[in-house]
Coordinates of N, CA, C and O in Angstrom, one line a residue:
X1227 N -11.2 57.4 25.1 CA -10.4 56.9 24.1 C -9.6 55.6 23.9 O -9.9 55.2 22.7
X1228 N -9.5 55.1 24.4 CA -9.3 53.3 24.5 C -10.7 52.5 23.6 O -9.8 52.0 22.7
X1229 N -11.6 52.6 24.0 CA -13.0 52.2 23.2 C -12.2 52.4 21.9 O -12.6 51.7 20.1
X1230 N -12.4 53.9 21.8 CA -12.2 54.3 19.8 C -10.9 53.4 19.9 O -11.3 53.1 18.3
X1231 N -10.0 54.0 20.5 CA -8.9 53.0 20.2 C -9.2 51.6 19.5 O -8.7 50.9 18.1
X1232 N -9.5 50.7 19.8 CA -9.8 49.1 20.1 C -10.6 49.1 18.8 O -10.6 48.0 17.4
X1233 N -12.2 49.9 18.7 CA -13.0 49.6 17.5 C -12.1 50.5 16.4 O -12.8 49.5 15.4
X1234 N -11.4 50.9 16.4 CA -10.7 51.5 15.0 C -9.6 50.1 14.3 O -10.4 50.3 13.4
X1235 N -9.8 49.6 15.3 CA -8.6 48.1 15.4 C -9.6 47.1 14.3 O -9.0 47.1 13.4
X1236 N -10.3 47.2 14.9 CA -11.5 46.0 14.9 C -11.9 46.1 13.1 O -12.1 45.1 12.0
X1237 N -12.0 47.6 13.7 CA -13.1 48.1 11.8 C -12.0 48.1 10.5 O -12.7 47.0 9.8
X1238 N -10.7 47.9 11.0 CA -9.6 48.5 9.9 C -9.4 47.4 9.3 O -9.1 46.4 8.8
X1239 N -9.5 46.0 11.1 CA -9.4 43.8 10.4 C -10.1 43.6 9.7 O -9.4 42.9 8.8
X1240 N -11.3 44.1 9.5 CA -12.5 43.6 9.5 C -12.5 44.6 8.0 O -12.8 43.4 7.0
X1241 N -12.2 45.0 7.3 CA -11.8 46.3 5.8 C -11.1 45.3 5.0 O -11.1 45.5 3.9
X1242 N -9.8 45.2 6.1 CA -8.9 44.3 5.7 C -8.9 42.6 5.1 O -8.1 42.5 4.2
X1243 N -10.0 42.6 5.7 CA -10.0 41.2 5.1 C -10.9 40.4 4.7 O -11.0 40.2 3.7
X1244 N -12.0 41.8 4.3 CA -13.0 41.8 2.8 C -12.6 42.3 1.5 O -13.5 42.5 0.8
X1245 N -11.0 42.9 1.8 CA -10.7 43.7 0.6 C -10.2 42.6 0.2 O -9.8 43.2 -0.9
X1246 N -10.6 41.7 -0.1 CA -9.3 40.5 -0.8 C -9.1 40.9 -3.1 O -10.8 41.8 -2.9
X1247 N -9.2 40.7 -3.5 CA -9.2 41.6 -5.1 C -9.8 39.9 -5.6 O -9.4 38.5 -6.0
X1248 N -10.3 40.7 -6.1 CA -11.3 39.0 -7.7 C -10.2 38.6 -8.4 O -9.1 39.7 -9.1
X1249 N -9.6 37.8 -8.5 CA -8.9 36.9 -9.8 C -9.4 36.5 -10.7 O -10.3 35.4 -10.3
X1250 N -8.7 36.3 -11.6 CA -9.5 35.6 -13.0 C -9.0 33.7 -13.0 O -8.3 33.8 -12.3
X1251 N -9.7 33.2 -13.2 CA -9.8 32.1 -12.6 C -9.0 31.8 -12.0 O -8.2 31.0 -11.7
X1252 N -9.7 32.0 -11.2 CA -9.4 31.5 -9.4 C -8.9 29.5 -9.3 O -7.9 29.5 -9.0
X1253 N -9.7 28.9 -10.4 CA -9.5 27.0 -9.9 C -9.6 27.2 -11.3 O -10.7 27.5 -12.1
X1254 N -9.0 26.3 -12.1 CA -8.8 26.5 -13.7 C -10.8 25.6 -13.9 O -10.7 24.1 -13.6
X1255 N -10.2 25.9 -15.2 CA -11.8 25.1 -15.7 C -11.0 23.7 -16.8 O -10.3 24.0 -17.4
X1256 N -12.0 22.9 -16.9 CA -11.7 21.7 -17.6 C -11.7 22.2 -18.8 O -11.0 21.7 -19.3
X1257 N -12.2 22.7 -19.3 CA -12.6 23.3 -20.8 C -11.4 24.2 -21.0 O -10.7 24.1 -21.9
X1258 N -10.6 25.0 -20.4 CA -9.5 25.9 -20.7 C -8.5 25.1 -20.0 O -7.5 26.3 -20.4
X1259 N -8.3 24.1 -19.8 CA -7.0 23.3 -19.0 C -6.0 22.7 -20.8 O -6.8 21.4 -21.3
X1260 N -4.8 23.5 -20.5 CA -4.5 23.4 -22.2 C -3.1 22.6 -21.6 O -1.8 22.2 -23.4
X1261 N -3.1 22.0 -21.2 CA -2.1 20.6 -20.3 C -2.2 19.9 -21.6 O -3.2 19.1 -21.7
X1262 N -0.8 18.5 -21.5 CA -0.7 17.9 -22.2 C -1.0 16.5 -21.9 O -1.1 16.4 -19.9
X1263 N -2.1 15.6 -21.8 CA -2.6 14.4 -20.9 C -2.8 13.4 -21.4 O -2.5 12.8 -22.9
X1264 N -1.9 12.4 -21.4 CA -2.2 10.4 -21.0 C -3.1 9.7 -20.8 O -3.5 10.0 -19.9
X1265 N -3.1 9.3 -21.8 CA -3.4 7.9 -22.7 C -3.4 6.7 -21.1 O -2.4 7.0 -21.6
X1266 N -4.0 6.2 -20.8 CA -3.1 4.4 -20.2 C -3.2 3.8 -21.4 O -4.2 3.4 -22.4
X1267 N -2.4 3.4 -21.8 CA -2.0 2.8 -22.9 C -2.1 1.4 -22.3 O -1.5 0.9 -23.8
X1268 N -1.5 1.1 -21.7 CA -0.4 -0.6 -21.0 C -2.3 -1.1 -21.3 O -2.7 -0.8 -20.4
X1269 N -1.6 -2.8 -21.8 CA -3.7 -3.3 -22.0 C -3.2 -4.3 -20.6 O -2.2 -4.5 -19.2
X1270 N -4.8 -4.4 -20.0 CA -4.5 -5.1 -18.8 C -4.3 -5.7 -18.5 O -4.6 -7.0 -19.6
X1271 N -3.7 -7.1 -18.0 CA -3.6 -8.3 -16.4 C -4.6 -8.9 -17.6 O -5.4 -9.0 -16.9
X1272 N -4.3 -9.8 -18.2 CA -5.5 -11.1 -18.8 C -5.6 -12.3 -17.8 O -4.3 -12.6 -16.9
X1273 N -6.9 -12.8 -17.1 CA -7.0 -13.7 -16.6 C -6.1 -15.0 -16.8 O -7.2 -15.2 -17.9
X1274 N -5.5 -15.8 -16.2 CA -5.0 -16.9 -17.0 C -6.3 -17.3 -16.4 O -6.7 -18.7 -14.9
X1275 N -7.3 -18.6 -17.6 CA -8.3 -19.4 -17.5 C -7.1 -21.2 -16.5 O -7.5 -22.5 -16.1
X1276 N -6.4 -20.9 -18.0 CA -6.2 -21.8 -18.2 C -4.2 -22.5 -18.2 O -3.6 -21.7 -18.8
X1277 N -3.9 -22.4 -16.9 CA -2.3 -22.2 -16.4 C -1.7 -23.3 -17.1 O -0.6 -22.8 -17.5
X1278 N -2.1 -24.3 -17.6 CA -0.7 -25.5 -18.8 C -0.6 -24.7 -19.7 O 0.8 -25.2 -19.6
X1279 N -1.6 -24.8 -20.3 CA -1.7 -24.0 -21.4 C -1.1 -22.3 -21.5 O 0.1 -22.0 -22.2
X1280 N -0.9 -21.6 -20.7 CA -0.5 -20.6 -20.6 C 1.1 -20.8 -20.4 O 1.7 -20.0 -21.3
X1281 N 1.4 -21.2 -19.3 CA 3.6 -21.6 -19.2 C 3.3 -22.3 -20.3 O 4.6 -22.2 -21.0
X1282 N 2.8 -22.9 -20.9 CA 3.1 -24.1 -22.2 C 3.7 -23.0 -23.2 O 4.7 -23.2 -23.8
X1283 N 2.5 -22.2 -24.0 CA 2.7 -21.2 -24.2 C 3.8 -20.2 -24.2 O 4.6 -19.6 -25.6
X1284 N 3.9 -19.3 -22.6 CA 4.6 -19.2 -22.4 C 6.2 -19.6 -22.6 O 7.3 -18.8 -23.5
X1285 N 6.7 -20.4 -22.1 CA 7.4 -21.5 -22.4 C 8.3 -21.4 -24.0 O 9.6 -21.7 -24.3
X1286 N 7.4 -21.9 -25.0 CA 7.3 -21.4 -26.3 C 7.7 -20.3 -26.7 O 8.9 -20.1 -27.5
X1287 N 7.2 -18.9 -26.6 CA 7.6 -17.6 -27.0 C 9.4 -17.9 -25.8 O 10.4 -17.2 -27.2
X1288 N 9.8 -18.0 -25.0 CA 11.1 -17.7 -25.1 C 12.2 -18.6 -25.5 O 13.2 -17.8 -25.2
X1289 N 11.4 -19.9 -25.9 CA 11.9 -21.0 -26.3 C 12.5 -20.0 -27.5 O 13.9 -20.2 -28.2
X1290 N 12.2 -19.5 -28.3 CA 11.9 -18.5 -29.4 C 13.1 -17.4 -29.9 O 13.5 -17.4 -30.5
X1291 N 13.3 -17.2 -28.6 CA 14.4 -16.2 -28.7 C 16.1 -16.7 -28.5 O 16.0 -17.5 -27.8
X1292 N 16.7 -15.7 -29.7 CA 18.1 -16.4 -29.3 C 18.6 -16.5 -28.2 O 18.8 -15.0 -27.5
X1293 N 19.6 -17.0 -28.0 CA 20.6 -17.7 -26.4 C 19.5 -18.1 -25.8 O 20.5 -18.9 -24.5
X1294 N 18.0 -18.0 -25.9 CA 18.0 -19.7 -24.8 C 18.2 -20.4 -25.1 O 17.3 -21.4 -26.3
X1295 N 19.1 -21.4 -24.1 CA 18.3 -23.1 -24.6 C 17.1 -24.2 -23.9 O 17.2 -24.7 -25.0
X1296 N 16.8 -23.0 -23.2 CA 15.2 -23.7 -22.5 C 15.0 -22.5 -21.2 O 15.6 -21.6 -21.0
X1297 N 13.4 -23.2 -21.5 CA 12.4 -22.0 -20.1 C 11.5 -23.6 -20.1 O 10.7 -24.3 -19.8
X1298 N 11.2 -22.6 -18.8 CA 10.4 -23.7 -17.6 C 9.0 -22.2 -17.1 O 9.9 -20.7 -16.7
X1299 N 8.4 -22.3 -16.7 CA 7.2 -21.9 -17.4 C 6.4 -22.3 -16.0 O 6.1 -22.8 -15.6
X1300 N 5.9 -21.6 -14.4 CA 4.6 -21.9 -13.8 C 3.4 -20.4 -13.5 O 3.8 -19.5 -13.4
X1301 N 2.8 -21.2 -13.7 CA 1.2 -20.0 -12.8 C 0.9 -20.7 -12.4 O 0.7 -21.7 -12.0
X1302 N 1.3 -19.8 -11.5 CA 0.1 -19.9 -9.7 C -1.3 -18.6 -9.5 O -0.1 -17.0 -9.8
X1303 N -1.9 -18.7 -9.8 CA -3.4 -17.8 -10.0 C -3.5 -17.3 -11.0 O -3.1 -17.4 -12.5
X1304 N -3.1 -15.9 -10.8 CA -2.5 -15.1 -12.3 C -1.6 -14.5 -12.4 O -1.5 -12.9 -13.1
X1305 N -0.3 -14.8 -12.6 CA 0.6 -14.8 -12.3 C 1.9 -15.9 -12.6 O 1.4 -16.7 -12.5
X1306 N 2.5 -15.3 -13.4 CA 3.5 -15.9 -14.5 C 4.9 -15.8 -13.9 O 5.2 -14.4 -14.2
X1307 N 5.5 -17.0 -13.8 CA 7.4 -16.7 -13.6 C 8.1 -18.0 -14.5 O 8.0 -19.3 -14.7
X1308 N 8.7 -17.2 -15.5 CA 9.6 -17.3 -17.0 C 11.1 -18.1 -16.2 O 11.9 -16.3 -16.2
X1309 N 11.9 -19.1 -15.9 CA 13.2 -18.3 -15.8 C 13.6 -19.5 -16.9 O 13.0 -20.5 -17.6
X1310 N 14.5 -19.2 -17.5 CA 15.5 -19.6 -19.0 C 16.8 -19.8 -18.6 O 17.6 -19.1 -17.5
X1311 N 16.9 -20.9 -19.1 CA 18.5 -21.7 -19.4 C 19.4 -21.0 -20.3 O 19.2 -20.6 -21.6
X1312 N 20.2 -20.2 -19.8 CA 21.3 -19.6 -21.3 C 22.8 -20.7 -20.9 O 23.3 -21.1 -20.5
X1313 N 23.6 -19.8 -22.1 CA 25.3 -20.5 -21.6 C 25.7 -20.1 -20.3 O 25.6 -18.8 -20.1
X1314 N 25.9 -20.8 -20.0 CA 26.8 -21.1 -18.9 C 28.3 -20.0 -19.1 O 29.1 -19.4 -18.1
X1315 N 28.8 -20.2 -19.7 CA 30.2 -18.9 -20.1 C 30.0 -17.6 -20.5 O 30.6 -16.8 -21.3
X1316 N 28.2 -17.1 -20.3 CA 28.4 -15.9 -21.0 C 28.6 -14.7 -20.4 O 28.6 -15.0 -18.7
X1317 N 28.6 -13.6 -20.3 CA 29.1 -12.8 -19.8 C 27.6 -12.2 -19.1 O 26.9 -12.2 -19.2
X1318 N 27.5 -11.2 -18.3 CA 26.5 -10.7 -17.1 C 25.8 -10.3 -18.1 O 23.9 -10.1 -18.4
X1319 N 26.7 -8.9 -18.6 CA 25.6 -8.0 -19.9 C 24.6 -8.8 -20.8 O 23.6 -8.7 -21.1
X1320 N 25.5 -9.7 -21.5 CA 25.0 -11.1 -21.9 C 23.7 -11.8 -21.8 O 23.1 -11.5 -22.4
X1321 N 23.8 -12.3 -20.9 CA 23.0 -12.8 -19.5 C 21.6 -11.8 -19.2 O 20.4 -12.0 -20.2
X1322 N 22.1 -10.7 -20.0 CA 21.0 -9.1 -19.0 C 19.9 -8.8 -20.7 O 19.2 -8.4 -21.0
X1323 N 21.2 -9.0 -21.5 CA 20.1 -8.8 -23.2 C 19.3 -9.4 -23.5 O 18.2 -9.0 -23.9
X1324 N 19.8 -11.2 -23.0 CA 18.6 -12.0 -23.5 C 17.4 -11.9 -23.0 O 16.2 -12.5 -23.1
X1325 N 17.5 -11.7 -21.8 CA 16.8 -12.0 -20.0 C 15.2 -10.5 -21.0 O 13.9 -10.8 -21.1
X1326 N 15.9 -9.7 -20.9 CA 15.5 -8.5 -22.2 C 14.8 -9.0 -23.1 O 14.0 -8.6 -23.1
X1327 N 15.2 -9.3 -23.8 CA 15.1 -10.2 -25.5 C 13.6 -10.7 -24.7 O 12.5 -10.3 -26.0
X1328 N 13.5 -11.1 -24.0 CA 12.6 -12.2 -24.1 C 11.5 -11.5 -22.9 O 10.4 -11.8 -23.1
X1329 N 11.4 -10.9 -22.2 CA 10.8 -9.8 -21.7 C 10.6 -8.7 -22.9 O 8.8 -8.9 -23.4
X1330 N 11.1 -8.6 -24.0 CA 10.2 -7.8 -25.7 C 9.3 -9.1 -25.7 O 8.2 -8.4 -26.3
X1331 N 10.0 -9.9 -25.9 CA 9.2 -10.8 -26.2 C 7.5 -11.0 -25.9 O 6.4 -10.9 -26.3
X1332 N 7.3 -10.8 -24.4 CA 6.0 -10.9 -23.9 C 5.9 -10.0 -24.0 O 3.8 -9.9 -23.4
X1333 N 6.0 -8.7 -24.3 CA 5.5 -8.0 -24.1 C 4.2 -7.3 -25.3 O 3.5 -6.7 -24.4
X1334 N 4.0 -8.1 -25.8 CA 3.1 -8.3 -27.2 C 2.0 -9.4 -26.2 O 1.1 -9.5 -27.3
X1335 N 2.6 -10.4 -25.5 CA 1.7 -11.0 -25.8 C 0.7 -10.9 -24.1 O 1.3 -9.8 -23.5
X1336 N -0.6 -11.2 -24.6 CA -1.3 -10.9 -23.5 C -1.6 -11.9 -22.0 O -1.8 -11.0 -20.6
X1337 N -0.5 -13.1 -21.5 CA -0.5 -12.7 -20.8 C 1.2 -13.2 -20.6 O 1.0 -13.1 -19.1
X1338 N 1.8 -12.6 -21.3 CA 3.4 -12.5 -20.9 C 3.8 -11.4 -20.2 O 4.4 -11.3 -19.5
X1339 N 2.4 -10.7 -20.7 CA 3.0 -8.8 -20.6 C 3.1 -8.7 -18.7 O 3.9 -7.9 -18.6
X1340 N 3.3 -9.0 -17.9 CA 2.9 -9.1 -16.4 C 4.0 -10.0 -15.6 O 4.5 -11.0 -14.8
X1341 N 4.4 -11.1 -17.2 CA 5.1 -12.3 -16.7 C 6.7 -11.9 -16.0 O 6.8 -10.8 -16.0
X1342 N 6.8 -12.2 -14.9 CA 8.4 -12.6 -14.2 C 9.5 -13.4 -15.2 O 9.3 -14.4 -15.0
X1343 N 10.3 -12.9 -15.4 CA 11.6 -13.0 -15.8 C 12.7 -13.3 -15.2 O 13.4 -12.3 -15.1
X1344 N 13.3 -14.9 -15.3 CA 15.0 -14.6 -14.0 C 15.9 -15.5 -15.3 O 15.2 -16.9 -16.1
X1345 N 17.1 -15.1 -15.1 CA 17.9 -16.2 -15.2 C 18.7 -16.5 -14.9 O 20.0 -17.5 -15.5
X1346 N 17.9 -16.3 -13.8 CA 18.7 -17.1 -12.4 C 19.2 -19.1 -12.6 O 17.7 -19.2 -12.6
X1347 N 19.7 -19.2 -12.3 CA 19.8 -21.0 -12.8 C 19.2 -21.6 -11.2 O 18.2 -22.4 -12.2
X1348 N 19.6 -21.8 -10.4 CA 19.4 -21.7 -9.5 C 17.3 -22.1 -9.7 O 17.1 -23.2 -9.2
X1349 N 17.0 -20.2 -9.6 CA 15.6 -20.6 -9.7 C 14.5 -21.1 -11.0 O 14.1 -21.6 -10.7
X1350 N 15.7 -21.3 -12.1 CA 14.5 -21.6 -13.3 C 14.9 -23.3 -13.3 O 13.9 -23.6 -13.0
X1351 N 15.8 -24.0 -12.1 CA 16.0 -25.6 -12.1 C 14.9 -25.6 -10.8 O 14.0 -27.2 -11.0
X1352 N 14.9 -24.8 -9.9 CA 13.3 -24.6 -9.2 C 11.6 -24.4 -9.5 O 11.4 -25.3 -9.2
X1353 N 11.8 -24.0 -10.7 CA 10.8 -23.4 -11.6 C 10.1 -25.2 -12.7 O 9.4 -25.2 -12.2
X1354 N 11.8 -25.7 -12.6 CA 11.8 -26.8 -13.7 C 10.5 -27.7 -12.5 O 9.7 -28.6 -12.9
X1355 N 11.0 -27.6 -11.7 CA 10.8 -29.4 -10.7 C 9.4 -28.1 -10.0 O 8.9 -29.5 -9.2
X1356 N 9.0 -27.6 -9.5 CA 7.7 -27.2 -9.7 C 6.9 -27.2 -10.2 O 5.5 -27.9 -10.0
X1357 N 7.0 -27.0 -12.1 CA 6.2 -27.5 -12.5 C 5.8 -28.8 -13.0 O 5.2 -29.5 -13.1
X1358 N 6.9 -29.9 -12.2 CA 6.9 -31.1 -12.6 C 5.8 -31.6 -11.7 O 5.3 -32.9 -11.3
X1359 N 6.3 -30.7 -10.2 CA 5.1 -31.5 -9.2 C 4.1 -31.4 -9.5 O 3.5 -31.8 -9.2
X1360 N 3.7 -29.8 -10.3 CA 1.7 -29.3 -10.8 C 1.5 -30.9 -11.7 O 0.1 -30.9 -11.7
X1361 N 2.5 -30.9 -12.4 CA 1.7 -31.8 -13.7 C 1.2 -33.2 -13.1 O 0.8 -34.4 -13.6
X1362 N 2.7 -33.6 -11.1 CA 2.5 -35.3 -11.5 C 0.7 -34.8 -9.7 O 0.6 -35.5 -9.6
X1363 N 0.5 -33.5 -10.0 CA -0.2 -33.9 -9.1 C 0.0 -33.4 -8.1 O -0.9 -33.6 -6.6
X1364 N 0.5 -32.8 -7.4 CA 1.1 -31.7 -6.0 C 1.4 -30.5 -6.5 O 2.9 -30.4 -5.9
X1365 N 0.8 -29.9 -6.8 CA 0.8 -28.3 -6.2 C 1.5 -28.1 -5.4 O 2.4 -27.0 -5.9
X1366 N 0.5 -27.9 -4.5 CA 0.3 -27.6 -3.2 C 2.0 -27.9 -2.5 O 3.1 -27.1 -1.9
X1367 N 1.9 -29.4 -2.2 CA 3.6 -29.7 -2.1 C 5.1 -29.5 -2.7 O 5.4 -29.1 -1.8
X1368 N 3.9 -29.8 -4.0 CA 5.9 -29.1 -4.8 C 6.2 -27.4 -3.8 O 7.4 -26.6 -4.1
X1369 N 4.7 -26.7 -4.3 CA 5.9 -25.3 -4.3 C 5.7 -25.4 -3.0 O 6.4 -24.2 -3.0
X1370 N 5.4 -25.8 -2.0 CA 6.2 -25.7 -0.6 C 7.4 -26.0 -0.5 O 8.2 -25.3 0.0
X1371 N 7.9 -27.6 -1.2 CA 9.3 -28.1 -1.0 C 10.2 -27.0 -1.2 O 11.3 -26.6 -0.7
X1372 N 9.5 -26.5 -2.4 CA 10.3 -25.2 -3.3 C 10.4 -23.8 -2.4 O 11.6 -23.8 -2.1
X1373 N 9.3 -23.7 -2.7 CA 9.8 -22.2 -1.4 C 10.5 -22.7 -0.1 O 11.4 -21.3 0.2
X1374 N 10.3 -23.1 0.7 CA 10.8 -23.4 1.7 C 12.2 -23.9 1.3 O 13.7 -23.9 1.8
X1375 N 12.8 -24.2 0.1 CA 14.9 -24.1 -0.7 C 15.0 -23.4 -0.5 O 16.1 -23.4 -0.7
X1376 N 14.1 -22.6 -2.0 CA 14.6 -21.0 -2.0 C 14.9 -20.3 -0.8 O 15.4 -19.4 -0.6
X1377 N 13.3 -20.6 -0.1 CA 13.6 -19.8 1.9 C 15.3 -19.7 2.3 O 15.9 -19.6 3.2
X1378 N 15.3 -21.1 2.1 CA 17.2 -21.8 3.1 C 17.7 -21.3 2.4 O 19.1 -21.5 3.0
X1379 N 17.8 -21.1 1.3 CA 19.3 -20.1 0.3 C 19.7 -19.2 1.4 O 20.5 -18.6 0.4
X1380 N 18.0 -18.2 1.3 CA 18.8 -16.4 0.9 C 18.5 -16.0 2.4 O 19.5 -15.2 2.5
X1381 N 17.7 -16.9 3.2 CA 18.9 -17.1 4.7 C 20.1 -17.1 5.0 O 20.3 -17.7 5.0
X1382 N 20.7 -16.2 5.5 CA 21.9 -16.4 5.6 C 22.3 -17.3 7.0 O 21.5 -17.4 7.7
X1383 N 23.9 -17.3 7.2 CA 24.4 -18.4 8.4 C 24.6 -17.8 9.0 O 25.8 -17.0 8.2
X1384 N 24.3 -17.1 10.2 CA 25.9 -16.2 10.6 C 26.7 -16.2 11.7 O 26.1 -17.7 12.1
X1385 N 28.0 -17.1 11.3 CA 28.8 -17.8 12.4 C 29.0 -17.6 13.4 O 28.6 -18.6 14.8
X1386 N 28.2 -16.7 14.4 CA 28.4 -16.6 15.5 C 27.0 -17.1 15.9 O 26.8 -17.1 17.9
X1387 N 25.7 -16.8 14.5 CA 24.5 -17.8 15.7 C 24.7 -19.4 15.9 O 24.2 -20.8 16.2
X1388 N 25.8 -20.2 14.9 CA 26.6 -21.5 15.3 C 26.9 -22.0 16.1 O 27.6 -21.3 17.2
X1389 N 26.3 -23.0 17.2 CA 26.9 -23.7 18.5 C 27.9 -25.1 17.9 O 28.3 -25.9 16.8
X1390 N 28.5 -24.4 18.9 CA 30.0 -26.3 18.3 C 29.2 -27.0 18.8 O 28.9 -27.3 19.3
X1391 N 30.3 -28.6 18.1 CA 30.0 -29.8 17.7 C 30.1 -30.4 19.3 O 31.2 -30.5 19.9
X1392 N 28.9 -31.0 19.7 CA 29.2 -32.0 21.5 C 29.4 -33.4 20.8 O 28.9 -33.6 20.2
X1393 N 31.4 -33.6 21.0 CA 32.0 -34.4 20.7 C 31.9 -35.9 22.4 O 32.2 -35.0 23.3
X1394 N 31.5 -36.7 21.8 CA 31.9 -37.6 22.8 C 32.4 -39.0 23.1 O 31.6 -39.0 21.5
X1395 N 33.0 -39.1 23.4 CA 33.8 -41.2 22.7 C 32.9 -42.1 23.7 O 32.1 -42.3 24.0
X1396 N 32.7 -42.6 22.1 CA 31.5 -43.2 22.1 C 32.3 -45.2 23.2 O 33.6 -45.6 22.6
X1397 N 32.2 -45.2 24.2 CA 32.5 -46.5 25.1 C 32.7 -47.8 24.0 O 33.9 -49.1 24.7
X1398 N 32.0 -47.3 23.4 CA 31.6 -49.1 22.7 C 32.8 -49.4 21.4 O 34.1 -50.9 21.5
X1399 N 32.7 -47.9 20.6 CA 33.8 -48.5 19.5 C 35.6 -47.3 19.7 O 36.0 -47.4 19.2
X1400 N 35.3 -46.3 21.0 CA 36.1 -45.7 20.5 C 36.7 -44.0 19.8 O 37.5 -43.6 20.4
X1401 N 35.1 -44.4 19.1 CA 35.3 -43.3 18.2 C 34.0 -42.5 18.5 O 33.7 -42.5 19.5
X1402 N 34.0 -40.6 17.8 CA 33.5 -39.5 18.7 C 32.1 -39.7 18.5 O 31.8 -39.8 16.7
X1403 N 31.6 -39.1 19.3 CA 29.5 -38.9 18.4 C 29.6 -37.6 18.4 O 28.9 -37.5 19.2
X1404 N 28.6 -37.8 17.6 CA 27.8 -35.8 17.6 C 27.0 -36.8 18.8 O 26.3 -36.8 18.0
X1405 N 26.9 -35.2 19.5 CA 25.3 -35.3 20.9 C 24.4 -34.6 19.8 O 23.0 -34.9 20.0
X1406 N 24.6 -33.1 18.9 CA 23.8 -32.3 18.8 C 23.3 -32.8 17.4 O 22.0 -31.6 17.1
X1407 N 23.8 -33.9 16.6 CA 22.4 -33.9 15.4 C 21.7 -34.6 16.3 O 20.3 -34.7 15.8

């Protein structure tokens, strides 16, 4: 009796496993796919073969945007970074509008499409100094110096990480000398 019950259960399981209903279009075929498809429309990043010429070109584009006093561009490998100088009395929203206008001007340019635009005065000045170093034939040293300066400003200084200065009186002059420097 037990064998008949076990064999009946196994037979029922096999029968239900094989009894799947055939569905139409179990996987959609590409010919019958009615969904909307979009093509890639963004231009490809242009290879920069002459960085000095591209930097001058992008600076010129940025300078022609109303509200931009001056522009400084550094091209490193295949990326351009453009710093713009605007009037210091402008509101943040106005500066953002000018920066957006520069980005719009770059959008139509094959070299400017992937450029980075900043209106930060400190970064713009550092970009100018880097560009000057590049023109003087010091690309690596100039880049390293400015990068160190930028990082030095970004890294926060925590008060608990400071150490009190050791001051000891100078026996010769009677003034205090800072030994920690």
